[in-house]
mmCIF file of C-alpha atoms and ligand atoms in Angstrom:
data_model
loop_
_atom_site.group_PDB
_atom_site.id
_atom_site.type_symbol
_atom_site.label_atom_id
_atom_site.label_comp_id
_atom_site.label_asym_id
_atom_site.label_seq_id
_atom_site.Cartn_x
_atom_site.Cartn_y
_atom_site.Cartn_z
ATOM 1 C CA UNK A 1 14.298 -4.595 -15.502
ATOM 2 C CA UNK A 2 11.230 -2.800 -15.217
ATOM 3 C CA UNK A 3 9.445 -4.013 -12.496
ATOM 4 C CA UNK A 4 6.384 -2.818 -13.803
ATOM 5 C CA UNK A 5 5.857 -4.558 -17.329
ATOM 6 C CA UNK A 6 8.786 -7.354 -16.504
ATOM 7 C CA UNK A 7 8.621 -10.555 -14.583
ATOM 8 C CA UNK A 8 11.523 -11.082 -12.069
ATOM 9 C CA UNK A 9 13.692 -14.201 -11.666
ATOM 10 C CA UNK A 10 11.906 -17.622 -10.015
ATOM 11 C CA UNK A 11 8.872 -17.246 -11.829
ATOM 12 C CA UNK A 12 9.511 -20.722 -13.567
ATOM 13 C CA UNK A 13 10.119 -21.947 -9.870
ATOM 14 C CA UNK A 14 7.137 -20.394 -8.210
ATOM 15 C CA UNK A 15 4.864 -21.912 -11.195
ATOM 16 C CA UNK A 16 6.298 -25.265 -10.312
ATOM 17 C CA UNK A 17 5.363 -24.611 -6.329
ATOM 18 C CA UNK A 18 1.623 -24.005 -7.872
ATOM 19 C CA UNK A 19 1.766 -26.882 -9.560
ATOM 20 C CA UNK A 20 2.323 -28.964 -6.284
ATOM 21 C CA UNK A 21 -0.223 -26.836 -4.312
ATOM 22 C CA UNK A 22 -3.198 -27.690 -6.666
ATOM 23 C CA UNK A 23 -2.233 -31.494 -6.451
ATOM 24 C CA UNK A 24 -1.719 -30.856 -2.603
ATOM 25 C CA UNK A 25 -5.207 -29.423 -2.462
ATOM 26 C CA UNK A 26 -6.929 -32.431 -4.242
ATOM 27 C CA UNK A 27 -6.952 -31.051 -7.762
ATOM 28 C CA UNK A 28 -5.807 -32.181 -11.164
ATOM 29 C CA UNK A 29 -3.273 -29.737 -12.654
ATOM 30 C CA UNK A 30 -3.434 -31.547 -15.770
ATOM 31 C CA UNK A 31 -7.168 -31.036 -16.510
ATOM 32 C CA UNK A 32 -8.082 -28.367 -18.945
ATOM 33 C CA UNK A 33 -9.040 -25.529 -16.874
ATOM 34 C CA UNK A 34 -5.678 -25.612 -14.579
ATOM 35 C CA UNK A 35 -3.077 -26.360 -17.129
ATOM 36 C CA UNK A 36 -2.106 -22.409 -17.181
ATOM 37 C CA UNK A 37 -2.874 -21.779 -13.835
ATOM 38 C CA UNK A 38 0.643 -22.395 -12.070
ATOM 39 C CA UNK A 39 2.090 -19.995 -14.534
ATOM 40 C CA UNK A 40 -0.878 -17.476 -14.237
ATOM 41 C CA UNK A 41 -0.585 -17.467 -10.574
ATOM 42 C CA UNK A 42 3.330 -17.290 -10.394
ATOM 43 C CA UNK A 43 2.986 -13.990 -12.623
ATOM 44 C CA UNK A 44 -0.142 -12.692 -10.878
ATOM 45 C CA UNK A 45 1.728 -12.979 -7.450
ATOM 46 C CA UNK A 46 5.002 -11.125 -8.850
ATOM 47 C CA UNK A 47 2.720 -8.281 -9.988
ATOM 48 C CA UNK A 48 1.236 -8.173 -6.617
ATOM 49 C CA UNK A 49 4.415 -8.029 -4.929
ATOM 50 C CA UNK A 50 6.387 -6.049 -7.457
ATOM 51 C CA UNK A 51 7.116 -3.337 -4.618
ATOM 52 C CA UNK A 52 10.032 -5.223 -3.430
ATOM 53 C CA UNK A 53 11.914 -4.273 -6.803
ATOM 54 C CA UNK A 54 10.799 -0.714 -6.283
ATOM 55 C CA UNK A 55 12.353 2.115 -4.329
ATOM 56 C CA UNK A 56 9.787 4.397 -2.909
ATOM 57 C CA UNK A 57 12.421 6.929 -1.300
ATOM 58 C CA UNK A 58 13.689 7.752 -5.241
ATOM 59 C CA UNK A 59 10.315 8.504 -6.278
ATOM 60 C CA UNK A 60 10.125 11.347 -3.910
ATOM 61 C CA UNK A 61 13.536 12.460 -4.234
ATOM 62 C CA UNK A 62 12.750 12.665 -7.960
ATOM 63 C CA UNK A 63 10.523 14.519 -7.536
ATOM 64 C CA UNK A 64 11.251 17.267 -4.864
ATOM 65 C CA UNK A 65 10.493 21.367 -5.480
ATOM 66 C CA UNK A 66 11.799 23.981 -3.638
ATOM 67 C CA UNK A 67 8.449 25.798 -2.677
ATOM 68 C CA UNK A 68 7.293 28.388 0.276
ATOM 69 C CA UNK A 69 4.157 26.838 0.955
ATOM 70 C CA UNK A 70 3.965 25.932 4.399
ATOM 71 C CA UNK A 71 0.317 24.753 5.037
ATOM 72 C CA UNK A 72 -1.254 21.369 5.378
ATOM 73 C CA UNK A 73 -1.106 19.609 1.590
ATOM 74 C CA UNK A 74 -3.706 16.656 1.907
ATOM 75 C CA UNK A 75 -4.095 13.927 -0.504
ATOM 76 C CA UNK A 76 -6.853 11.750 0.456
ATOM 77 C CA UNK A 77 -8.689 8.514 -0.831
ATOM 78 C CA UNK A 78 -6.068 7.009 -2.461
ATOM 79 C CA UNK A 79 -6.765 3.145 -3.103
ATOM 80 C CA UNK A 80 -4.719 0.623 -2.454
ATOM 81 C CA UNK A 81 -4.643 -3.215 -2.679
ATOM 82 C CA UNK A 82 -2.073 -5.177 -0.473
ATOM 83 C CA UNK A 83 -1.905 -8.635 0.622
ATOM 84 C CA UNK A 84 -1.567 -9.402 4.225
ATOM 85 C CA UNK A 85 1.827 -11.153 5.240
ATOM 86 C CA UNK A 86 0.044 -13.765 7.603
ATOM 87 C CA UNK A 87 -2.789 -15.076 5.023
ATOM 88 C CA UNK A 88 -1.473 -13.632 1.934
ATOM 89 C CA UNK A 89 -4.816 -12.605 1.251
ATOM 90 C CA UNK A 90 -5.648 -9.007 0.527
ATOM 91 C CA UNK A 91 -6.687 -6.490 2.137
ATOM 92 C CA UNK A 92 -7.568 -3.090 0.335
ATOM 93 C CA UNK A 93 -9.174 0.215 1.221
ATOM 94 C CA UNK A 94 -8.283 4.145 1.438
ATOM 95 C CA UNK A 95 -5.388 6.033 2.273
ATOM 96 C CA UNK A 96 -5.404 9.595 3.502
ATOM 97 C CA UNK A 97 -1.943 11.546 3.410
ATOM 98 C CA UNK A 98 -1.145 14.888 4.867
ATOM 99 C CA UNK A 99 2.063 16.776 5.236
ATOM 100 C CA UNK A 100 3.420 20.447 6.335
ATOM 101 C CA UNK A 101 5.743 21.487 3.963
ATOM 102 C CA UNK A 102 8.982 22.417 5.328
ATOM 103 C CA UNK A 103 10.733 24.160 1.799
ATOM 104 C CA UNK A 104 9.951 21.474 -0.314
ATOM 105 C CA UNK A 105 6.964 19.647 -1.472
ATOM 106 C CA UNK A 106 6.768 16.757 -4.215
ATOM 107 C CA UNK A 107 4.037 16.076 -6.841
ATOM 108 C CA UNK A 108 0.434 14.720 -5.265
ATOM 109 C CA UNK A 109 1.000 11.679 -7.788
ATOM 110 C CA UNK A 110 3.981 11.014 -6.347
ATOM 111 C CA UNK A 111 2.640 10.361 -2.433
ATOM 112 C CA UNK A 112 0.127 7.561 -4.502
ATOM 113 C CA UNK A 113 3.001 5.865 -6.146
ATOM 114 C CA UNK A 114 4.695 5.591 -2.769
ATOM 115 C CA UNK A 115 1.487 4.033 -1.352
ATOM 116 C CA UNK A 116 1.607 1.543 -4.451
ATOM 117 C CA UNK A 117 4.749 0.922 -3.812
ATOM 118 C CA UNK A 118 4.955 -0.122 -0.290
ATOM 119 C CA UNK A 119 1.200 -2.022 -0.475
ATOM 120 C CA UNK A 120 2.740 -4.035 -3.571
ATOM 121 C CA UNK A 121 4.591 -6.171 -0.644
ATOM 122 C CA UNK A 122 3.619 -8.341 1.895
ATOM 123 C CA UNK A 123 2.234 -6.090 4.521
ATOM 124 C CA UNK A 124 0.602 -5.622 7.902
ATOM 125 C CA UNK A 125 -1.717 -2.432 8.012
ATOM 126 C CA UNK A 126 0.022 -1.390 10.862
ATOM 127 C CA UNK A 127 3.602 -1.431 9.363
ATOM 128 C CA UNK A 128 2.387 -0.386 5.751
ATOM 129 C CA UNK A 129 1.115 3.153 7.691
ATOM 130 C CA UNK A 130 4.199 3.677 9.297
ATOM 131 C CA UNK A 131 6.355 3.012 6.235
ATOM 132 C CA UNK A 132 4.461 5.091 3.995
ATOM 133 C CA UNK A 133 4.948 7.928 6.755
ATOM 134 C CA UNK A 134 8.479 7.336 7.710
ATOM 135 C CA UNK A 135 9.088 7.570 3.519
ATOM 136 C CA UNK A 136 7.600 10.909 3.417
ATOM 137 C CA UNK A 137 9.279 12.236 6.690
ATOM 138 C CA UNK A 138 12.677 10.649 5.604
ATOM 139 C CA UNK A 139 12.440 12.455 2.064
ATOM 140 C CA UNK A 140 10.833 15.745 2.242
ATOM 141 C CA UNK A 141 11.613 16.438 5.805
ATOM 142 C CA UNK A 142 8.558 17.856 6.478
ATOM 143 C CA UNK A 143 7.343 19.933 9.953
ATOM 144 C CA UNK A 144 5.334 16.702 10.198
ATOM 145 C CA UNK A 145 3.344 13.708 8.108
ATOM 146 C CA UNK A 146 0.282 12.242 9.375
ATOM 147 C CA UNK A 147 -1.384 9.074 7.260
ATOM 148 C CA UNK A 148 -4.472 7.145 8.188
ATOM 149 C CA UNK A 149 -5.579 4.100 6.484
ATOM 150 C CA UNK A 150 -8.965 2.373 6.102
ATOM 151 C CA UNK A 151 -8.935 -1.335 5.243
ATOM 152 C CA UNK A 152 -11.313 -4.456 4.731
ATOM 153 C CA UNK A 153 -9.140 -7.630 5.260
ATOM 154 C CA UNK A 154 -10.139 -10.655 3.121
ATOM 155 C CA UNK A 155 -8.316 -13.120 5.872
ATOM 156 C CA UNK A 156 -11.082 -11.715 8.160
ATOM 157 C CA UNK A 157 -14.226 -11.410 5.573
ATOM 158 C CA UNK A 158 -13.548 -14.721 3.701
ATOM 159 C CA UNK A 159 -12.982 -17.159 6.727
ATOM 160 C CA UNK A 160 -15.719 -15.284 8.799
ATOM 161 C CA UNK A 161 -13.280 -14.458 11.719
ATOM 162 C CA UNK A 162 -15.304 -11.138 12.728
ATOM 163 C CA UNK A 163 -18.054 -8.943 11.289
ATOM 164 C CA UNK A 164 -18.140 -8.995 7.677
ATOM 165 C CA UNK A 165 -18.253 -5.257 6.897
ATOM 166 C CA UNK A 166 -15.369 -4.504 9.558
ATOM 167 C CA UNK A 167 -13.032 -1.552 8.512
ATOM 168 C CA UNK A 168 -9.563 -1.704 10.043
ATOM 169 C CA UNK A 169 -8.296 1.880 10.770
ATOM 170 C CA UNK A 170 -4.406 2.614 11.674
ATOM 171 C CA UNK A 171 -2.596 5.810 11.991
ATOM 172 C CA UNK A 172 0.597 7.105 12.308
ATOM 173 C CA UNK A 173 1.956 10.967 12.602
ATOM 174 C CA UNK A 174 5.394 12.848 12.970
ATOM 175 C CA UNK A 175 6.178 16.368 13.810
ATOM 176 C CA UNK A 176 3.230 19.015 14.227
ATOM 177 C CA UNK A 177 0.963 16.270 14.085
ATOM 178 C CA UNK A 178 1.695 15.420 17.873
ATOM 179 C CA UNK A 179 -0.194 18.540 18.487
ATOM 180 C CA UNK A 180 -3.889 17.109 18.649
ATOM 181 C CA UNK A 181 -5.245 20.461 17.075
ATOM 182 C CA UNK A 182 -3.037 19.839 13.961
ATOM 183 C CA UNK A 183 -4.353 16.241 13.800
ATOM 184 C CA UNK A 184 -8.024 17.535 14.623
ATOM 185 C CA UNK A 185 -7.803 19.840 11.869
ATOM 186 C CA UNK A 186 -6.761 17.231 9.176
ATOM 187 C CA UNK A 187 -9.111 14.780 10.717
ATOM 188 C CA UNK A 188 -12.372 17.613 9.949
ATOM 189 C CA UNK A 189 -10.626 18.064 6.330
ATOM 190 C CA UNK A 190 -10.876 14.199 5.450
ATOM 191 C CA UNK A 191 -14.347 14.024 7.207
ATOM 192 C CA UNK A 192 -15.481 16.556 4.616
ATOM 193 C CA UNK A 193 -16.629 14.717 1.681
ATOM 194 C CA UNK A 194 -14.735 11.722 2.195
ATOM 195 C CA UNK A 195 -16.140 8.054 0.238
ATOM 196 C CA UNK A 196 -16.185 5.527 2.295
ATOM 197 C CA UNK A 197 -14.592 2.360 0.919
HETATM 198 ZN ZN1 ZN B 201 -4.496 -11.999 7.239
#
């Protein structure tokens, strides 16, 4: 099965549940605009959670290249869209990743793929940040990895829980990034011309 283009098992049941949800919300699932909604939502949800059927470690191990370069590699402003596991509402923003190779590098687009896979699962921002870091650390085995995520949470914004434009920042790091100087170098490079979300 190709999780990018095909729907997973359970699509019909998912749609049936959404029909019940519409009724419970006081809607009429038979009215024109809603007839196809349960199936559309079921398909959308399967796309938004397609990361469950994908293996982020394999994405990296399939694209390892031996390389002597041992300076910091930075991939910044990677867009991501995820869903919070508490409200099943979107949170989205930018991820910045840095790692210091230890004999191996990976394709830059593969880092973005790893972000994409983990974010297409139900998440909390803190765990998402950590999973991206761990995946890169475990597969590339670099001198260190650091991940910084900046996100807006629709569950905060739409429900008016906090300031409408609050941005939540999380970070996690390993190895060489335990040194404040190394983290600073990364943060300085990020500040450069980084766009806000
Ligand atoms: Zn939430």
